Each structure stands twice: as structure tokens, then as C-alpha cells.
Amino acid sequence: DEIPDVYIVERLFSSSLVVVVSHTKPRQMNVYHFKKGTEICNYNYSSNILSIRLNRQRLLVCLEEAIYIHNIKDMKLLKTILDIPANPTGLCALSINHSNSYVAYPGSLTTGEIVLYDGHSLKPVCTVAAHEGALAAIAFNALGSKLASASEKGTVIRVFSVPDGRKLYEFRRGMKRYVTISSLVFSMDSQFLCASSNTETVHIFKLEHLTNSRPEEPSTWTGYMGKMFMAASNYLPAQVSDMMNQDRAFATGRLHFSGQRNICTLSTIQKLPRLLVASSDGHLYIYNLDPQDGGECVLIKTHSLLSSGTTEENKENDLRPPLPQSYAATVARPSTSSASTVPGYSEDGGALRGELIPEHEFATGPVCLDDENEFPPVSI
């Protein structure tokens, strides 16, 4: 109630620790214990705060021309990264795996260069030449072993290994039009990568390499032509050859709107894989994902996040899947359980997988964020 114009809210998994930034004081970061309604501390910076990332070990504050790394146990400032190019959107990523706490941020304003930094040892790791154009989105997987990126064109998404920066996968989202990637996220098991944009389609890519074990002599005419086609790609220009070798989306989710900013995630709810999309107009869409065959995801439920009370839209059986025509439609059954598994974040840093971890278990150090004296109030 005291901060009505909040534009950044970051919660530490399912704990009570919440970091807030408001338009009234855009240079001030406020850290709260939201269940107790108390302020733990606040920090002021030299310019407006553009984004905040946190895990169980580090808290990252990104300004346009600097990144501040805090120790989350006592909020002590550990490192200030000043030698970075202008980053007007505050684009950065922090691995949720606190054992490595890798940080990624743009290394150039005009090209898709990514700087990889070790937030644990506080040392730079490497620089990855990810795209020709400027970056629009970057994201780590749950273990911090892979890094996905997309450029402002939004046509190609690449995945690199961490910490060596080697390219592992290359996916083509589309060719006809440039889009703005608004969300890029791995599934918790790193088998899928989901990307949403300002279009009506959410793309899901499967992280797998097709086997290279082919017979020496193709047994069919089709096999022979396929082998000749792949061999011919070696003599084509690099851009054409790369395009031929890019993988397409494994599955897609269709939205009934376009042009709105949205956030997507992949989760397991009631033991079934789900695609979730939250739009800026206050709606949450839940789709079923067929992990074997992919294809078009089936919309099974819609929630209105801004409405007060119970509405027809939020009832348990508000949306029913169409007649079963695929595995996805067959297994998408509304649950009869009264327990809520509406997605949030689990203690280990990923999307909720049907269970909640007691919040007092998240702190492994001498400080527990649910203790009365977790942090003395301080203003810096």
C-alpha cells in the first residue's frame, strides 16, 4: 500500500524475501519480508534500476551502465561491474543454481555478444559471439550449464554450453517477419526451450541431437537423395547452409492475441507437462504439452489474475479440451483435487512442479530469512 507504482518485483523462489523498485524512487531497491510486512534494507544507486535477479547466493542489480552483485545472506556489496556497454533495457541473466551463480549480460550495444561472468568467484569467464544483431533475450537453464539467446530480429535462437561458450543448438523461430522475443525459458529438466514474442505463437524447441549413425549406402531412393542434399549443403554459402541445418519448433501454443508483452514457462503440474503464458492484460493461460509428439498445445484453462472474487473464467472446469485428437488432448483432463498447483516457483529455483517447499528450508547459511533478526533495518 505504501508503494503503489511498483515496476519491479522479484521474489526469492518460494521464500518471503521480495525485492521491489518503484517509479517514485527508481534508484532505490527495497528488500522486504512480505509475510511480516517489514523492510529488511534498502540500497540507493547512481541511476535508475532496470532489472534485478537473485538466487540463494547472489542478488544482481542492473543499471544501464553498471551491474552490482550483492551477497544475499547479508546484502553486502561484493562487486561492481562498470566496464559494460550501454544496456538500456537492463538485459541480464543469473543462474538460479547458487553453486555457480553465473551472470550473463550484453557485451555490445550493436552486436549479439554475450559476456559470461562467474558470480561466485567474481571473475569473468568468457565472451560468446552469439548473434550478428543486438541481443533481445538471454536465459540460463536450471543447472547453469546452458545459456540460450535471441537477437532483436527474433528469427534464430541459439543455445551455448557453460562455461566454455560452445554452440550446442540452433533453432529457427521463423523467417517471414522479425519479432520481439519477450520471454525465453528452459524447462527444469533442460529438455525443452520455450520462447514467446509479440506474435500470437509461442514456440517450444526440443533440445536433442538427431543420431548421425546412418547406413553407408542408402537403401532407398529417398535416403539417397537425403544424403546428397546434406552433402550439397557443405558447398553452399554459410548462411544458406546454417539455415538448412536449423531445427524448427517441436511444439507451438496459439494465443488469441498478439502485440502484448507476455511471459511463458514450462512446468509439470499434476504429473503432466504444461505450457503457461501470462499476458500483460492480466490473464494466465495453461496449455497441455505432448512431450513425445509435440505439435500444437491444447489450451485447457484460463485464469483472470486481476479480477476480484470467483468468476466464471476461474472455475475448475472453465475450459474443456476439444474432442481427443492427439495424445495431448487425451491426457489433458481437469483435476478433481482441491489442492492448488497453480504455478509459482519452487525452492530450488524452478517452476513449480506440483509441490511447495517449506520456505524456511531455503537458507543454508547462518542467516535464515524467516528469523526475527534476519537482517537489521539499514539504509545505505
Tab-separated table of C-alpha atoms in Angstrom:
chain	number	residue	atom	x	y	z
A	1	ASP	CA	0.000	0.000	0.000
A	2	GLU	CA	2.923	2.344	0.638
A	3	ILE	CA	4.447	1.769	-2.820
A	4	PRO	CA	1.616	1.967	-5.376
A	5	ASP	CA	3.735	2.403	-8.507
A	6	VAL	CA	5.969	-0.672	-8.375
A	7	TYR	CA	7.562	-1.690	-11.684
A	8	ILE	CA	9.981	-4.401	-10.497
A	9	VAL	CA	9.097	-7.278	-8.172
A	10	GLU	CA	11.458	-10.220	-7.722
A	11	ARG	CA	10.781	-12.997	-5.210
A	12	LEU	CA	13.435	-15.398	-3.964
A	13	PHE	CA	11.800	-18.652	-5.061
A	14	SER	CA	9.048	-19.544	-2.535
A	15	SER	CA	10.592	-17.673	0.389
A	16	SER	CA	9.214	-14.479	1.934
A	17	LEU	CA	12.040	-12.339	0.563
A	18	VAL	CA	10.834	-9.858	-2.076
A	19	VAL	CA	12.800	-7.108	-3.829
A	20	VAL	CA	10.800	-4.094	-5.021
A	21	VAL	CA	11.535	-0.983	-7.098
A	22	SER	CA	9.006	1.825	-7.679
A	23	HIS	CA	8.646	4.668	-10.178
A	24	THR	CA	8.631	7.133	-7.291
A	25	LYS	CA	12.157	6.049	-6.300
A	26	PRO	CA	13.576	4.296	-9.381
A	27	ARG	CA	17.122	4.389	-7.997
A	28	GLN	CA	16.234	2.656	-4.737
A	29	MET	CA	15.998	-1.094	-4.177
A	30	ASN	CA	13.789	-2.138	-1.257
A	31	VAL	CA	14.120	-5.623	0.244
A	32	TYR	CA	11.051	-6.810	2.158
A	33	HIS	CA	9.869	-9.750	4.240
A	34	PHE	CA	6.391	-9.687	2.755
A	35	LYS	CA	4.704	-12.079	5.213
A	36	LYS	CA	5.804	-9.967	8.154
A	37	GLY	CA	5.301	-6.730	6.265
A	38	THR	CA	8.732	-5.462	7.280
A	39	GLU	CA	11.534	-3.851	5.344
A	40	ILE	CA	14.868	-5.638	5.649
A	41	CYS	CA	17.007	-2.990	3.967
A	42	ASN	CA	17.210	-0.578	1.046
A	43	TYR	CA	20.015	0.482	-1.254
A	44	ASN	CA	20.380	3.528	-3.491
A	45	TYR	CA	22.246	3.610	-6.804
A	46	SER	CA	23.613	6.238	-9.149
A	47	SER	CA	20.928	5.772	-11.831
A	48	ASN	CA	17.599	4.054	-12.439
A	49	ILE	CA	17.357	0.341	-11.703
A	50	LEU	CA	16.408	-1.554	-14.856
A	51	SER	CA	16.297	-5.153	-13.631
A	52	ILE	CA	17.009	-7.357	-10.616
A	53	ARG	CA	17.930	-11.048	-10.478
A	54	LEU	CA	18.519	-13.208	-7.432
A	55	ASN	CA	19.257	-16.745	-6.282
A	56	ARG	CA	20.140	-18.237	-2.915
A	57	GLN	CA	23.648	-16.786	-3.031
A	58	ARG	CA	23.633	-13.579	-5.071
A	59	LEU	CA	21.460	-10.543	-5.768
A	60	LEU	CA	22.093	-8.765	-9.050
A	61	VAL	CA	21.125	-5.128	-9.681
A	62	CYS	CA	21.417	-3.987	-13.303
A	63	LEU	CA	21.657	-0.329	-14.295
A	64	GLU	CA	22.176	0.976	-17.811
A	65	GLU	CA	25.963	1.147	-17.458
A	66	ALA	CA	26.748	-0.925	-14.362
A	67	ILE	CA	25.921	-4.194	-12.618
A	68	TYR	CA	26.062	-4.582	-8.829
A	69	ILE	CA	26.489	-8.001	-7.226
A	70	HIS	CA	25.396	-8.417	-3.581
A	71	ASN	CA	25.802	-11.321	-1.167
A	72	ILE	CA	22.209	-12.209	-0.396
A	73	LYS	CA	22.963	-13.536	3.104
A	74	ASP	CA	23.905	-10.099	4.459
A	75	MET	CA	23.262	-7.843	1.414
A	76	LYS	CA	26.920	-6.800	1.344
A	77	LEU	CA	28.065	-5.358	-1.988
A	78	LEU	CA	30.668	-7.747	-3.387
A	79	LYS	CA	31.378	-6.432	-6.872
A	80	THR	CA	30.556	-3.554	-9.177
A	81	ILE	CA	30.956	-4.241	-12.899
A	82	LEU	CA	31.440	-0.856	-14.543
A	83	ASP	CA	33.134	-1.612	-17.846
A	84	ILE	CA	29.979	-2.654	-19.705
A	85	PRO	CA	28.436	-1.153	-22.861
A	86	ALA	CA	25.177	0.766	-22.628
A	87	ASN	CA	22.378	-1.639	-21.698
A	88	PRO	CA	19.182	0.469	-21.918
A	89	THR	CA	16.811	-2.455	-21.355
A	90	GLY	CA	18.676	-3.891	-18.365
A	91	LEU	CA	19.120	-7.225	-20.117
A	92	CYS	CA	20.949	-9.725	-17.901
A	93	ALA	CA	20.591	-13.250	-16.559
A	94	LEU	CA	21.621	-15.000	-13.351
A	95	SER	CA	21.813	-18.755	-12.961
A	96	ILE	CA	19.365	-19.993	-10.311
A	97	ASN	CA	21.942	-22.629	-9.393
A	98	HIS	CA	23.678	-20.915	-6.473
A	99	SER	CA	26.656	-23.279	-6.648
A	100	ASN	CA	27.904	-21.439	-9.737
A	101	SER	CA	25.820	-18.207	-9.894
A	102	TYR	CA	26.843	-17.444	-13.478
A	103	VAL	CA	25.921	-14.000	-14.776
A	104	ALA	CA	25.328	-13.133	-18.445
A	105	TYR	CA	24.942	-9.668	-19.942
A	106	PRO	CA	25.399	-7.989	-23.370
A	107	GLY	CA	28.949	-7.249	-24.399
A	108	SER	CA	27.930	-4.859	-27.161
A	109	LEU	CA	25.090	-2.466	-27.925
A	110	THR	CA	25.043	-3.286	-31.647
A	111	THR	CA	26.080	-6.952	-31.913
A	112	GLY	CA	24.914	-10.095	-30.134
A	113	GLU	CA	27.962	-10.553	-27.938
A	114	ILE	CA	27.392	-12.140	-24.507
A	115	VAL	CA	29.742	-11.713	-21.555
A	116	LEU	CA	29.742	-14.665	-19.152
A	117	TYR	CA	30.772	-13.831	-15.584
A	118	ASP	CA	31.227	-16.079	-12.544
A	119	GLY	CA	29.154	-14.576	-9.747
A	120	HIS	CA	30.649	-16.961	-7.206
A	121	SER	CA	34.360	-16.283	-7.768
A	122	LEU	CA	33.616	-12.777	-9.108
A	123	LYS	CA	35.724	-13.250	-12.232
A	124	PRO	CA	34.944	-13.033	-15.971
A	125	VAL	CA	34.687	-16.401	-17.719
A	126	CYS	CA	34.413	-15.859	-21.480
A	127	THR	CA	32.749	-13.890	-24.262
A	128	VAL	CA	30.319	-15.572	-26.676
A	129	ALA	CA	29.660	-14.251	-30.195
A	130	ALA	CA	26.024	-15.343	-30.198
A	131	HIS	CA	24.344	-13.247	-32.934
A	132	GLU	CA	25.112	-10.649	-35.580
A	133	GLY	CA	22.422	-8.283	-34.300
A	134	ALA	CA	21.883	-6.862	-30.818
A	135	LEU	CA	20.600	-9.168	-28.080
A	136	ALA	CA	16.944	-9.254	-27.050
A	137	ALA	CA	16.821	-12.185	-24.603
A	138	ILE	CA	19.194	-14.449	-22.656
A	139	ALA	CA	18.417	-17.225	-20.175
A	140	PHE	CA	20.228	-19.963	-18.226
A	141	ASN	CA	18.880	-23.442	-17.633
A	142	ALA	CA	18.288	-24.624	-14.059
A	143	LEU	CA	21.794	-26.055	-13.596
A	144	GLY	CA	23.563	-23.097	-15.151
A	145	SER	CA	25.142	-25.421	-17.699
A	146	LYS	CA	23.396	-23.983	-20.778
A	147	LEU	CA	22.688	-20.458	-21.984
A	148	ALA	CA	20.022	-19.568	-24.572
A	149	SER	CA	19.927	-16.310	-26.530
A	150	ALA	CA	17.894	-14.481	-29.147
A	151	SER	CA	18.649	-11.297	-31.088
A	152	GLU	CA	16.392	-8.342	-31.785
A	153	LYS	CA	15.400	-9.937	-35.101
A	154	GLY	CA	13.993	-12.893	-33.168
A	155	THR	CA	14.337	-15.336	-36.052
A	156	VAL	CA	17.085	-17.576	-34.645
A	157	ILE	CA	17.546	-18.878	-31.095
A	158	ARG	CA	20.859	-20.411	-30.066
A	159	VAL	CA	21.941	-22.467	-27.067
A	160	PHE	CA	25.522	-22.491	-25.757
A	161	SER	CA	27.322	-24.629	-23.207
A	162	VAL	CA	28.520	-23.016	-19.980
A	163	PRO	CA	31.248	-22.127	-19.131
A	164	ASP	CA	33.089	-22.721	-22.432
A	165	GLY	CA	30.558	-20.933	-24.679
A	166	ARG	CA	30.399	-23.682	-27.303
A	167	LYS	CA	27.302	-23.638	-29.541
A	168	LEU	CA	25.095	-26.669	-28.877
A	169	TYR	CA	21.819	-25.969	-30.678
A	170	GLU	CA	20.387	-23.585	-33.217
A	171	PHE	CA	16.650	-23.168	-33.700
A	172	ARG	CA	14.721	-21.150	-36.269
A	173	ARG	CA	11.639	-19.458	-34.882
A	174	GLY	CA	10.550	-18.052	-38.236
A	175	MET	CA	11.673	-16.396	-41.458
A	176	LYS	CA	8.846	-14.153	-42.684
A	177	ARG	CA	8.953	-11.397	-40.076
A	178	TYR	CA	11.104	-10.006	-37.319
A	179	VAL	CA	9.620	-10.230	-33.830
A	180	THR	CA	10.408	-9.079	-30.316
A	181	ILE	CA	11.226	-12.003	-28.038
A	182	SER	CA	9.709	-11.185	-24.651
A	183	SER	CA	10.394	-14.431	-22.795
A	184	LEU	CA	12.953	-17.216	-23.118
A	185	VAL	CA	12.990	-20.090	-20.629
A	186	PHE	CA	14.203	-23.684	-20.235
A	187	SER	CA	12.162	-26.467	-18.693
A	188	MET	CA	13.525	-27.665	-15.350
A	189	ASP	CA	14.960	-30.829	-16.928
A	190	SER	CA	16.522	-28.801	-19.783
A	191	GLN	CA	14.789	-30.946	-22.394
A	192	PHE	CA	12.756	-28.057	-23.801
A	193	LEU	CA	13.248	-24.379	-24.510
A	194	CYS	CA	10.261	-22.050	-24.766
A	195	ALA	CA	10.148	-18.645	-26.492
A	196	SER	CA	7.294	-16.155	-26.634
A	197	SER	CA	7.144	-12.877	-28.533
A	198	ASN	CA	4.766	-10.145	-29.612
A	199	THR	CA	3.096	-12.552	-32.051
A	200	GLU	CA	0.256	-14.982	-31.407
A	201	THR	CA	2.523	-18.061	-31.378
A	202	VAL	CA	4.628	-19.472	-28.531
A	203	HIS	CA	7.394	-21.784	-29.769
A	204	ILE	CA	8.762	-24.786	-27.873
A	205	PHE	CA	12.008	-26.382	-29.023
A	206	LYS	CA	13.292	-29.804	-28.033
A	207	LEU	CA	16.954	-29.982	-27.065
A	208	GLU	CA	18.057	-33.181	-28.734
A	209	HIS	CA	20.503	-34.080	-31.444
A	210	LEU	CA	19.449	-36.481	-34.166
A	211	THR	CA	21.633	-39.551	-34.394
A	212	ASN	CA	24.348	-39.488	-37.002
A	213	SER	CA	24.506	-43.257	-37.311
A	214	ARG	CA	23.317	-43.736	-40.892
A	215	PRO	CA	23.987	-46.694	-43.193
A	216	GLU	CA	26.902	-46.242	-45.587
A	217	GLU	CA	24.742	-47.000	-48.630
A	218	PRO	CA	21.167	-45.632	-48.567
A	219	SER	CA	18.741	-48.458	-49.149
A	220	THR	CA	16.068	-46.266	-50.774
A	221	TRP	CA	15.931	-43.503	-53.348
A	222	THR	CA	14.645	-41.121	-50.653
A	223	GLY	CA	17.556	-41.960	-48.409
A	224	TYR	CA	19.999	-41.427	-51.259
A	225	MET	CA	18.552	-38.003	-52.098
A	226	GLY	CA	18.586	-37.003	-48.430
A	227	LYS	CA	22.254	-37.872	-48.172
A	228	MET	CA	23.065	-35.952	-51.356
A	229	PHE	CA	21.079	-32.949	-50.102
A	230	MET	CA	23.027	-32.829	-46.834
A	231	ALA	CA	26.321	-33.255	-48.680
A	232	ALA	CA	25.422	-30.394	-51.027
A	233	SER	CA	24.850	-28.095	-48.060
A	234	ASN	CA	28.588	-28.207	-47.379
A	235	TYR	CA	29.228	-26.323	-50.639
A	236	LEU	CA	26.578	-23.657	-50.205
A	237	PRO	CA	27.198	-20.221	-48.625
A	238	ALA	CA	27.470	-20.397	-44.846
A	239	GLN	CA	24.200	-18.534	-44.234
A	240	VAL	CA	22.239	-20.884	-46.501
A	241	SER	CA	23.931	-23.967	-45.043
A	242	ASP	CA	23.190	-22.844	-41.478
A	243	MET	CA	19.547	-22.235	-42.350
A	244	MET	CA	19.212	-25.768	-43.750
A	245	ASN	CA	20.637	-27.255	-40.558
A	246	GLN	CA	18.493	-25.258	-38.109
A	247	ASP	CA	15.833	-27.141	-36.183
A	248	ARG	CA	12.229	-25.946	-36.182
A	249	ALA	CA	9.807	-25.755	-33.278
A	250	PHE	CA	8.865	-29.070	-31.687
A	251	ALA	CA	5.561	-27.695	-30.371
A	252	THR	CA	3.573	-24.452	-30.507
A	253	GLY	CA	0.979	-22.714	-28.391
A	254	ARG	CA	-1.570	-20.451	-30.073
A	255	LEU	CA	-2.649	-17.271	-28.293
A	256	HIS	CA	-5.841	-15.415	-29.184
A	257	PHE	CA	-3.987	-12.095	-29.118
A	258	SER	CA	-0.795	-10.512	-30.430
A	259	GLY	CA	1.191	-7.386	-29.695
A	260	GLN	CA	1.028	-7.833	-25.905
A	261	ARG	CA	4.021	-8.439	-23.702
A	262	ASN	CA	3.858	-11.850	-22.091
A	263	ILE	CA	5.883	-14.316	-20.051
A	264	CYS	CA	5.995	-18.054	-20.686
A	265	THR	CA	7.253	-21.008	-18.673
A	266	LEU	CA	7.290	-24.798	-18.839
A	267	SER	CA	6.193	-26.719	-15.778
A	268	THR	CA	4.964	-30.085	-14.554
A	269	ILE	CA	1.577	-29.838	-12.852
A	270	GLN	CA	-0.301	-32.887	-11.609
A	271	LYS	CA	2.444	-35.009	-13.223
A	272	LEU	CA	1.739	-33.634	-16.691
A	273	PRO	CA	3.882	-31.198	-18.733
A	274	ARG	CA	2.285	-27.777	-19.139
A	275	LEU	CA	2.955	-24.586	-21.040
A	276	LEU	CA	1.969	-21.451	-19.120
A	277	VAL	CA	1.638	-17.982	-20.590
A	278	ALA	CA	0.879	-14.866	-18.535
A	279	SER	CA	-0.120	-11.814	-20.579
A	280	SER	CA	0.121	-8.137	-19.682
A	281	ASP	CA	-3.673	-7.840	-19.685
A	282	GLY	CA	-3.813	-9.981	-16.542
A	283	HIS	CA	-4.617	-13.458	-17.841
A	284	LEU	CA	-2.858	-16.785	-17.291
A	285	TYR	CA	-3.230	-19.446	-19.970
A	286	ILE	CA	-2.440	-23.112	-19.290
A	287	TYR	CA	-1.760	-25.495	-22.168
A	288	ASN	CA	-1.012	-29.181	-22.275
A	289	LEU	CA	2.263	-30.178	-23.938
A	290	ASP	CA	2.751	-33.521	-25.632
A	291	PRO	CA	6.378	-34.428	-24.742
A	292	GLN	CA	6.545	-37.253	-27.296
A	293	ASP	CA	4.917	-35.919	-30.451
A	294	GLY	CA	4.850	-32.172	-29.869
A	295	GLY	CA	2.552	-30.356	-32.274
A	296	GLU	CA	0.009	-27.756	-31.244
A	297	CYS	CA	-0.522	-27.438	-27.497
A	298	VAL	CA	-4.071	-27.728	-26.208
A	299	LEU	CA	-5.470	-24.841	-24.160
A	300	ILE	CA	-7.063	-26.366	-21.053
A	301	LYS	CA	-7.584	-23.476	-18.632
A	302	THR	CA	-7.638	-19.695	-18.332
A	303	HIS	CA	-7.313	-17.643	-15.158
A	304	SER	CA	-8.042	-13.945	-14.702
A	305	LEU	CA	-5.335	-12.667	-12.364
A	306	LEU	CA	-6.779	-9.199	-11.870
A	307	SER	CA	-10.440	-9.996	-11.191
A	308	SER	CA	-11.741	-9.973	-7.610
A	309	GLY	CA	-13.633	-12.981	-6.307
A	310	THR	CA	-14.678	-16.046	-8.248
A	311	THR	CA	-15.667	-15.594	-11.843
A	312	GLU	CA	-16.912	-17.994	-14.451
A	313	GLU	CA	-13.484	-17.746	-16.036
A	314	ASN	CA	-11.721	-19.138	-12.967
A	315	LYS	CA	-13.905	-22.137	-12.190
A	316	GLU	CA	-12.311	-25.557	-12.233
A	317	ASN	CA	-13.943	-26.703	-15.449
A	318	ASP	CA	-13.846	-23.329	-17.158
A	319	LEU	CA	-12.232	-24.641	-20.333
A	320	ARG	CA	-12.544	-28.145	-21.639
A	321	PRO	CA	-10.285	-29.514	-24.357
A	322	PRO	CA	-11.837	-30.361	-27.718
A	323	LEU	CA	-12.555	-33.901	-28.789
A	324	PRO	CA	-9.412	-36.020	-28.277
A	325	GLN	CA	-7.443	-35.997	-31.495
A	326	SER	CA	-3.974	-36.431	-30.063
A	327	TYR	CA	-2.146	-37.623	-27.000
A	328	ALA	CA	-2.081	-34.058	-25.703
A	329	ALA	CA	-5.860	-33.751	-25.915
A	330	THR	CA	-6.372	-37.176	-24.395
A	331	VAL	CA	-4.330	-36.642	-21.239
A	332	ALA	CA	-5.479	-33.077	-20.619
A	333	ARG	CA	-8.146	-33.770	-18.006
A	334	PRO	CA	-9.262	-31.232	-15.403
A	335	SER	CA	-8.119	-32.266	-11.954
A	336	THR	CA	-10.573	-33.139	-9.187
A	337	SER	CA	-8.037	-32.372	-6.481
A	338	SER	CA	-8.805	-29.447	-4.204
A	339	ALA	CA	-5.130	-28.662	-3.698
A	340	SER	CA	-3.950	-25.769	-5.780
A	341	THR	CA	-0.961	-26.254	-8.024
A	342	VAL	CA	-1.187	-23.004	-9.879
A	343	PRO	CA	2.418	-22.387	-10.899
A	344	GLY	CA	4.789	-20.373	-8.805
A	345	TYR	CA	8.404	-21.055	-8.051
A	346	SER	CA	9.779	-23.921	-6.086
A	347	GLU	CA	12.527	-23.575	-3.513
A	348	ASP	CA	15.156	-24.997	-5.819
A	349	GLY	CA	14.604	-22.152	-8.224
A	350	GLY	CA	12.490	-23.626	-10.984
A	351	ALA	CA	8.893	-23.610	-11.994
A	352	LEU	CA	6.569	-25.257	-9.520
A	353	ARG	CA	6.329	-28.987	-10.036
A	354	GLY	CA	3.203	-29.686	-8.036
A	355	GLU	CA	4.671	-29.247	-4.578
A	356	LEU	CA	5.666	-26.418	-2.296
A	357	ILE	CA	8.892	-26.463	-0.319
A	358	PRO	CA	8.763	-25.061	3.219
A	359	GLU	CA	10.186	-21.592	2.871
A	360	HIS	CA	12.375	-21.847	5.972
A	361	GLU	CA	14.439	-24.533	4.244
A	362	PHE	CA	15.849	-22.262	1.557
A	363	ALA	CA	18.612	-20.712	3.654
A	364	THR	CA	21.648	-22.899	4.113
A	365	GLY	CA	23.870	-20.323	5.768
A	366	PRO	CA	23.842	-18.999	9.327
A	367	VAL	CA	21.131	-16.482	8.424
A	368	CYS	CA	17.520	-17.574	7.992
A	369	LEU	CA	15.263	-15.080	6.280
A	370	ASP	CA	12.275	-16.059	8.408
A	371	ASP	CA	14.025	-15.278	11.696
A	372	GLU	CA	13.079	-12.122	13.544
A	373	ASN	CA	16.632	-10.804	13.328
A	374	GLU	CA	17.344	-11.939	9.794
A	375	PHE	CA	18.637	-8.508	8.726
A	376	PRO	CA	18.736	-5.382	10.891
A	377	PRO	CA	16.944	-2.480	9.171
A	378	VAL	CA	19.530	-0.425	7.345
A	379	SER	CA	19.522	2.319	4.766
A	380	ILE	CA	22.577	2.681	2.546
